[in-house]
Backbone as CSV, one residue per row, in Angstrom:
resi,resn,N_x,N_y,N_z,CA_x,CA_y,CA_z,C_x,C_y,C_z
1,MET,106.334,-43.889,31.893,105.175,-43.094,31.590,105.515,-41.602,31.672
2,PHE,106.230,-41.201,32.737,106.594,-39.793,32.868,107.570,-39.361,31.787
3,GLN,108.477,-40.270,31.392,109.433,-39.942,30.335,108.701,-39.707,29.014
4,GLY,107.697,-40.533,28.722,106.907,-40.345,27.508,106.179,-39.020,27.513
5,PHE,105.627,-38.639,28.673,104.948,-37.355,28.789,105.928,-36.209,28.598
6,LYS,107.116,-36.337,29.196,108.142,-35.299,29.066,108.570,-35.159,27.605
7,ASP,108.756,-36.282,26.911,109.130,-36.237,25.491,108.046,-35.565,24.664
8,PHE,106.783,-35.859,25.000,105.673,-35.251,24.278,105.648,-33.738,24.473
9,ILE,105.833,-33.293,25.710,105.786,-31.865,26.018,106.965,-31.129,25.383
10,MET,108.125,-31.766,25.339,109.329,-31.086,24.864,109.442,-31.063,23.337
11,ARG,108.519,-31.701,22.647,108.536,-31.630,21.188,108.322,-30.193,20.760
12,GLY,108.920,-29.826,19.636,108.792,-28.458,19.144,107.369,-28.094,18.791
13,ASN,106.593,-29.044,18.257,105.234,-28.727,17.830,104.342,-28.365,19.004
14,VAL,104.474,-29.044,20.107,103.633,-28.768,21.272,103.976,-27.396,21.843
15,VAL,105.245,-27.094,21.937,105.661,-25.792,22.464,105.207,-24.680,21.515
16,ASP,105.374,-24.884,20.205,104.915,-23.883,19.238,103.411,-23.676,19.329
17,LEU,102.680,-24.763,19.504,101.231,-24.662,19.629,100.849,-23.869,20.875
18,ALA,101.518,-24.134,21.979,101.229,-23.411,23.223,101.517,-21.920,23.060
19,VAL,102.631,-21.604,22.442,102.968,-20.190,22.209,101.927,-19.553,21.295
20,GLY,101.506,-20.285,20.267,100.491,-19.761,19.350,99.170,-19.485,20.038
21,VAL,98.763,-20.370,20.936,97.507,-20.176,21.661,97.597,-18.938,22.551
22,VAL,98.716,-18.777,23.247,98.874,-17.627,24.141,98.888,-16.324,23.338
23,ILE,99.630,-16.309,22.234,99.683,-15.098,21.405,98.323,-14.832,20.775
24,GLY,97.632,-15.890,20.349,96.292,-15.716,19.785,95.321,-15.133,20.786
25,ALA,95.387,-15.602,22.021,94.505,-15.064,23.066,94.826,-13.595,23.336
26,ALA,96.104,-13.266,23.379,96.493,-11.869,23.612,96.042,-10.993,22.446
27,PHE,96.203,-11.501,21.226,95.792,-10.724,20.051,94.278,-10.529,20.045
28,THR,93.543,-11.569,20.411,92.084,-11.445,20.481,91.695,-10.377,21.494
29,GLY,92.403,-10.309,22.614,92.139,-9.265,23.599,92.368,-7.875,23.037
30,VAL,93.433,-7.726,22.251,93.727,-6.425,21.636,92.625,-6.043,20.646
31,VAL,92.244,-6.993,19.793,91.197,-6.704,18.806,89.870,-6.411,19.499
32,THR,89.550,-7.153,20.537,88.308,-6.909,21.280,88.328,-5.520,21.910
33,GLY,89.457,-5.143,22.480,89.574,-3.798,23.059,89.404,-2.718,22.006
34,PHE,89.983,-2.940,20.827,89.854,-1.962,19.737,88.403,-1.827,19.292
35,THR,87.762,-2.960,19.060,86.391,-2.881,18.561,85.428,-2.361,19.632
36,THR,85.656,-2.717,20.893,84.798,-2.214,21.972,85.011,-0.724,22.190
37,GLY,86.252,-0.284,22.095,86.556,1.117,22.362,86.284,2.050,21.200
38,PHE,86.395,1.550,19.951,86.255,2.445,18.809,85.105,2.074,17.875
39,ILE,84.948,0.816,17.564,83.944,0.420,16.579,82.532,0.458,17.175
40,LYS,82.364,-0.087,18.369,81.023,-0.108,18.979,80.460,1.302,19.167
41,PRO,81.245,2.271,19.645,80.679,3.626,19.722,80.285,4.186,18.355
42,LEU,81.048,3.849,17.315,80.666,4.298,15.966,79.345,3.668,15.532
43,ILE,79.169,2.390,15.845,77.911,1.714,15.513,76.762,2.375,16.269
44,GLN,76.994,2.697,17.532,75.953,3.337,18.326,75.619,4.721,17.783
45,LEU,76.650,5.464,17.311,76.389,6.785,16.728,75.595,6.666,15.433
46,MET,75.948,5.662,14.603,75.230,5.486,13.339,73.800,5.010,13.576
47,GLY,73.579,4.317,14.685,72.228,3.853,15.005,71.316,4.969,15.472
48,GLY,71.883,6.109,15.763,71.073,7.266,16.127,70.650,7.310,17.578
49,GLY,71.012,6.354,18.362,70.621,6.359,19.769,71.585,7.186,20.600
50,SER,71.181,7.441,21.831,72.063,8.164,22.735,71.876,7.594,24.134
51,GLY,72.891,7.732,24.944,72.811,7.250,26.317,72.834,5.733,26.381
52,MET,72.083,5.190,27.336,72.083,3.743,27.557,71.386,2.985,26.435
53,GLY,70.516,3.632,25.707,69.753,2.963,24.651,70.455,2.953,23.315
54,ALA,71.656,3.517,23.236,72.371,3.573,21.960,72.787,2.167,21.545
55,GLY,72.546,1.835,20.286,72.930,0.531,19.769,71.990,-0.580,20.158
56,THR,70.814,-0.231,20.630,69.828,-1.253,20.992,68.463,-0.838,20.452
57,PHE,67.602,-1.815,20.365,66.195,-1.527,20.106,65.379,-2.433,21.021
58,SER,64.161,-2.041,21.277,63.326,-2.809,22.200,62.083,-3.313,21.488
59,VAL,61.693,-4.536,21.844,60.439,-5.111,21.372,59.688,-5.563,22.622
60,ASN,58.541,-4.965,22.850,57.726,-5.249,24.045,58.554,-5.100,25.318
61,GLY,59.415,-4.095,25.363,60.204,-3.803,26.550,61.446,-4.670,26.710
62,VAL,61.725,-5.561,25.742,62.916,-6.412,25.809,63.990,-5.798,24.910
63,PRO,65.133,-5.413,25.485,66.171,-4.763,24.674,66.981,-5.790,23.858
64,PHE,67.282,-5.423,22.632,68.148,-6.201,21.747,69.374,-5.334,21.443
65,ASP,70.554,-5.805,21.850,71.799,-5.040,21.709,72.500,-5.432,20.406
66,TYR,72.062,-4.809,19.305,72.650,-5.141,18.007,74.077,-4.609,17.876
67,ALA,74.426,-3.570,18.595,75.789,-3.017,18.503,76.811,-4.023,19.027
68,THR,76.494,-4.748,20.091,77.415,-5.759,20.622,77.596,-6.894,19.633
69,PHE,76.495,-7.313,18.963,76.608,-8.376,17.969,77.470,-7.934,16.787
70,ILE,77.232,-6.752,16.273,78.030,-6.259,15.141,79.483,-6.098,15.566
71,ASN,79.703,-5.632,16.784,81.052,-5.492,17.327,81.756,-6.844,17.381
72,SER,81.078,-7.879,17.855,81.667,-9.221,17.924,81.956,-9.770,16.537
73,LEU,81.069,-9.502,15.595,81.271,-9.943,14.220,82.506,-9.279,13.608
74,ILE,82.674,-7.984,13.841,83.857,-7.272,13.337,85.120,-7.789,14.018
75,THR,85.053,-8.069,15.321,86.199,-8.648,16.033,86.610,-9.964,15.403
76,PHE,85.636,-10.838,15.128,85.922,-12.120,14.499,86.556,-11.929,13.127
77,LEU,86.002,-11.034,12.316,86.520,-10.826,10.956,87.943,-10.273,10.963
78,ILE,88.231,-9.338,11.858,89.585,-8.785,11.950,90.570,-9.871,12.388
79,THR,90.197,-10.646,13.407,91.079,-11.711,13.900,91.312,-12.759,12.817
80,ALA,90.247,-13.182,12.147,90.384,-14.188,11.092,91.233,-13.664,9.932
81,ALA,91.050,-12.410,9.543,91.819,-11.850,8.438,93.305,-11.770,8.776
82,VAL,93.629,-11.313,9.982,95.036,-11.209,10.380,95.673,-12.591,10.435
83,LEU,94.989,-13.558,11.030,95.544,-14.915,11.084,95.726,-15.495,9.690
84,TYR,94.769,-15.250,8.798,94.887,-15.785,7.438,96.066,-15.151,6.700
85,PHE,96.148,-13.824,6.711,97.168,-13.150,5.907,98.570,-13.226,6.506
86,PHE,98.680,-13.382,7.824,100.005,-13.405,8.438,100.463,-14.783,8.878
87,VAL,99.570,-15.778,8.915,99.973,-17.124,9.322,99.661,-18.147,8.239
88,VAL,98.393,-18.281,7.878,97.970,-19.340,6.970,98.533,-19.136,5.570
89,LEU,98.372,-17.965,5.009,98.835,-17.719,3.638,100.343,-17.901,3.479
90,PRO,101.191,-17.330,4.345,102.633,-17.577,4.196,103.005,-19.053,4.345
91,LEU,102.364,-19.773,5.265,102.664,-21.196,5.416,102.213,-21.991,4.198
92,ASN,101.072,-21.628,3.608,100.626,-22.299,2.386,101.578,-22.041,1.232
93,ILE,102.072,-20.826,1.103,103.031,-20.506,0.043,104.316,-21.293,0.240
94,LEU,104.799,-21.366,1.472,106.006,-22.131,1.756,105.799,-23.618,1.469
95,ALA,104.645,-24.168,1.842,104.360,-25.582,1.580,104.294,-25.849,0.077
96,GLU,103.719,-24.930,-0.678,103.660,-25.092,-2.140,105.052,-25.061,-2.755
97,ARG,105.909,-24.177,-2.279,107.292,-24.135,-2.771,108.026,-25.426,-2.462
98,ARG,107.800,-25.966,-1.278,108.445,-27.229,-0.914,107.975,-28.363,-1.806
99,ARG,106.674,-28.371,-2.130,106.158,-29.422,-3.020,106.780,-29.323,-4.401
100,ARG,106.994,-28.107,-4.883,107.576,-27.917,-6.213,109.094,-27.965,-6.188
101,GLY,109.687,-28.015,-5.022,111.144,-28.045,-4.923,111.780,-26.686,-5.092
102,GLU,111.019,-25.628,-4.853,111.533,-24.264,-5.012,111.799,-23.612,-3.666
103,GLU,112.080,-24.409,-2.691,112.338,-23.853,-1.369,113.573,-22.963,-1.437
104,PRO,113.528,-21.810,-0.815,114.691,-20.918,-0.877,115.918,-21.599,-0.274
105,PRO,117.093,-21.281,-0.810,118.302,-21.912,-0.281,118.535,-21.489,1.164
106,PRO,119.226,-22.346,1.915,119.495,-21.977,3.306,120.393,-20.750,3.376
107,LYS,120.308,-20.049,4.470,121.132,-18.857,4.658,122.604,-19.244,4.717
108,ALA,123.446,-18.324,4.272,124.887,-18.554,4.351,125.300,-18.589,5.818
109,PRO,126.304,-19.421,6.140,126.730,-19.474,7.535,127.330,-18.144,7.979
110,SER,127.256,-17.895,9.270,127.783,-16.644,9.795,129.305,-16.630,9.691
111,GLU,129.887,-15.453,9.894,131.328,-15.272,9.723,132.131,-16.138,10.693
112,ASP,131.669,-16.265,11.929,132.419,-17.071,12.891,132.400,-18.555,12.516
113,ILE,131.303,-19.023,11.945,131.249,-20.416,11.498,132.202,-20.631,10.328
114,VAL,132.252,-19.662,9.413,133.169,-19.769,8.275,134.615,-19.808,8.770
115,LEU,134.959,-18.950,9.713,136.322,-18.926,10.246,136.664,-20.231,10.962
116,LEU,135.742,-20.744,11.751,135.995,-22.010,12.440,136.174,-23.157,11.439
117,THR,135.405,-23.138,10.371,135.546,-24.164,9.336,136.906,-24.068,8.667
118,GLN,137.364,-22.859,8.386,138.684,-22.679,7.770,139.789,-23.146,8.705
119,ILE,139.676,-22.840,9.997,140.679,-23.290,10.971,140.700,-24.810,11.029
120,ARG,139.528,-25.422,11.083,139.452,-26.882,11.113,140.102,-27.491,9.879
121,ASP,139.797,-26.947,8.698,140.370,-27.478,7.467,141.884,-27.309,7.441
122,ALA,142.378,-26.168,7.950,143.825,-25.945,7.989,144.498,-26.927,8.936
123,LEU,143.894,-27.197,10.089,144.457,-28.157,11.034,144.466,-29.571,10.456
124,VAL,143.414,-29.937,9.739,143.365,-31.262,9.120,144.448,-31.378,8.056
125,ALA,144.596,-30.346,7.234,145.627,-30.374,6.187,147.018,-30.418,6.802
126,GLN,147.231,-29.684,7.871,148.530,-29.650,8.532,148.860,-31.018,9.141
127,SER,147.889,-31.670,9.740,148.154,-32.972,10.356,148.405,-34.039,9.295
128,GLN,147.832,-33.902,8.123,148.049,-34.879,7.062,149.443,-34.743,6.451
129,THR,149.958,-33.534,6.357,151.300,-33.347,5.782,152.378,-33.699,6.789
130,ARG,152.144,-33.546,8.063,153.131,-33.791,9.088,153.147,-35.255,9.488
131,GLY,152.026,-35.905,9.439,151.945,-37.288,9.874,151.271,-37.340,11.217
132,TYR,150.738,-38.485,11.560,149.955,-38.587,12.786,150.804,-38.590,14.050
133,GLY,152.080,-39.013,13.976,152.909,-39.088,15.172,153.515,-37.764,15.562
134,ASP,153.535,-36.825,14.651,154.163,-35.532,14.939,153.222,-34.673,15.769
135,THR,153.817,-33.959,16.684,153.078,-32.992,17.472,153.582,-31.619,17.082
136,PRO,152.697,-30.694,16.740,153.158,-29.373,16.311,153.990,-28.694,17.389
137,GLY,155.127,-28.105,17.005,155.959,-27.335,17.918,156.903,-28.207,18.737
138,ARG,156.958,-29.475,18.539,157.851,-30.344,19.297,158.745,-31.081,18.318
139,HIS,159.946,-31.320,18.753,160.895,-32.052,17.927,160.900,-33.512,18.323
140,GLN,161.081,-34.332,17.359,161.163,-35.767,17.637,162.475,-36.058,18.377
141,GLN,162.387,-36.767,19.465,163.601,-37.155,20.184,163.965,-38.565,19.764
142,GLU,165.242,-38.781,19.799,165.687,-40.134,19.478,165.361,-41.030,20.642
143,PRO,164.970,-42.270,20.362,164.659,-43.173,21.452,165.921,-43.464,22.263
144,PRO,165.792,-43.695,23.567,166.991,-43.961,24.416,167.620,-45.290,23.999
145,ARG,168.993,-45.371,24.199,169.705,-46.566,23.784,170.082,-47.417,24.931
């Protein structure tokens, strides 16, 4: 049971999802701070109020804080737009390319991988021309009589 749980947790999708949730929460905090610090005061200024009553109106002595609602709506729209344009749209484009078979070719291997491949190929070619019993740098000794 514990091994199954460990396998589930160690899957790439679960870890990616956890990272996405944490980054999403942090991004939401940034957007909320931006809208609370800059957008809400602008809404309050446009509403014409000043002091504690800015961005609110009262009906029978009950205050309605429309600036907070508009601020939350703008926070949602900014967060949704960023997630759509930077996460959803690129993934949809990539999925469409995969369906059509137009996936970009894989990146060329790095220089060290190319060098290691060349060394491996040279060693294989050298062992094939010398034979399997030969050891490089050693001379064959005659068997004792």
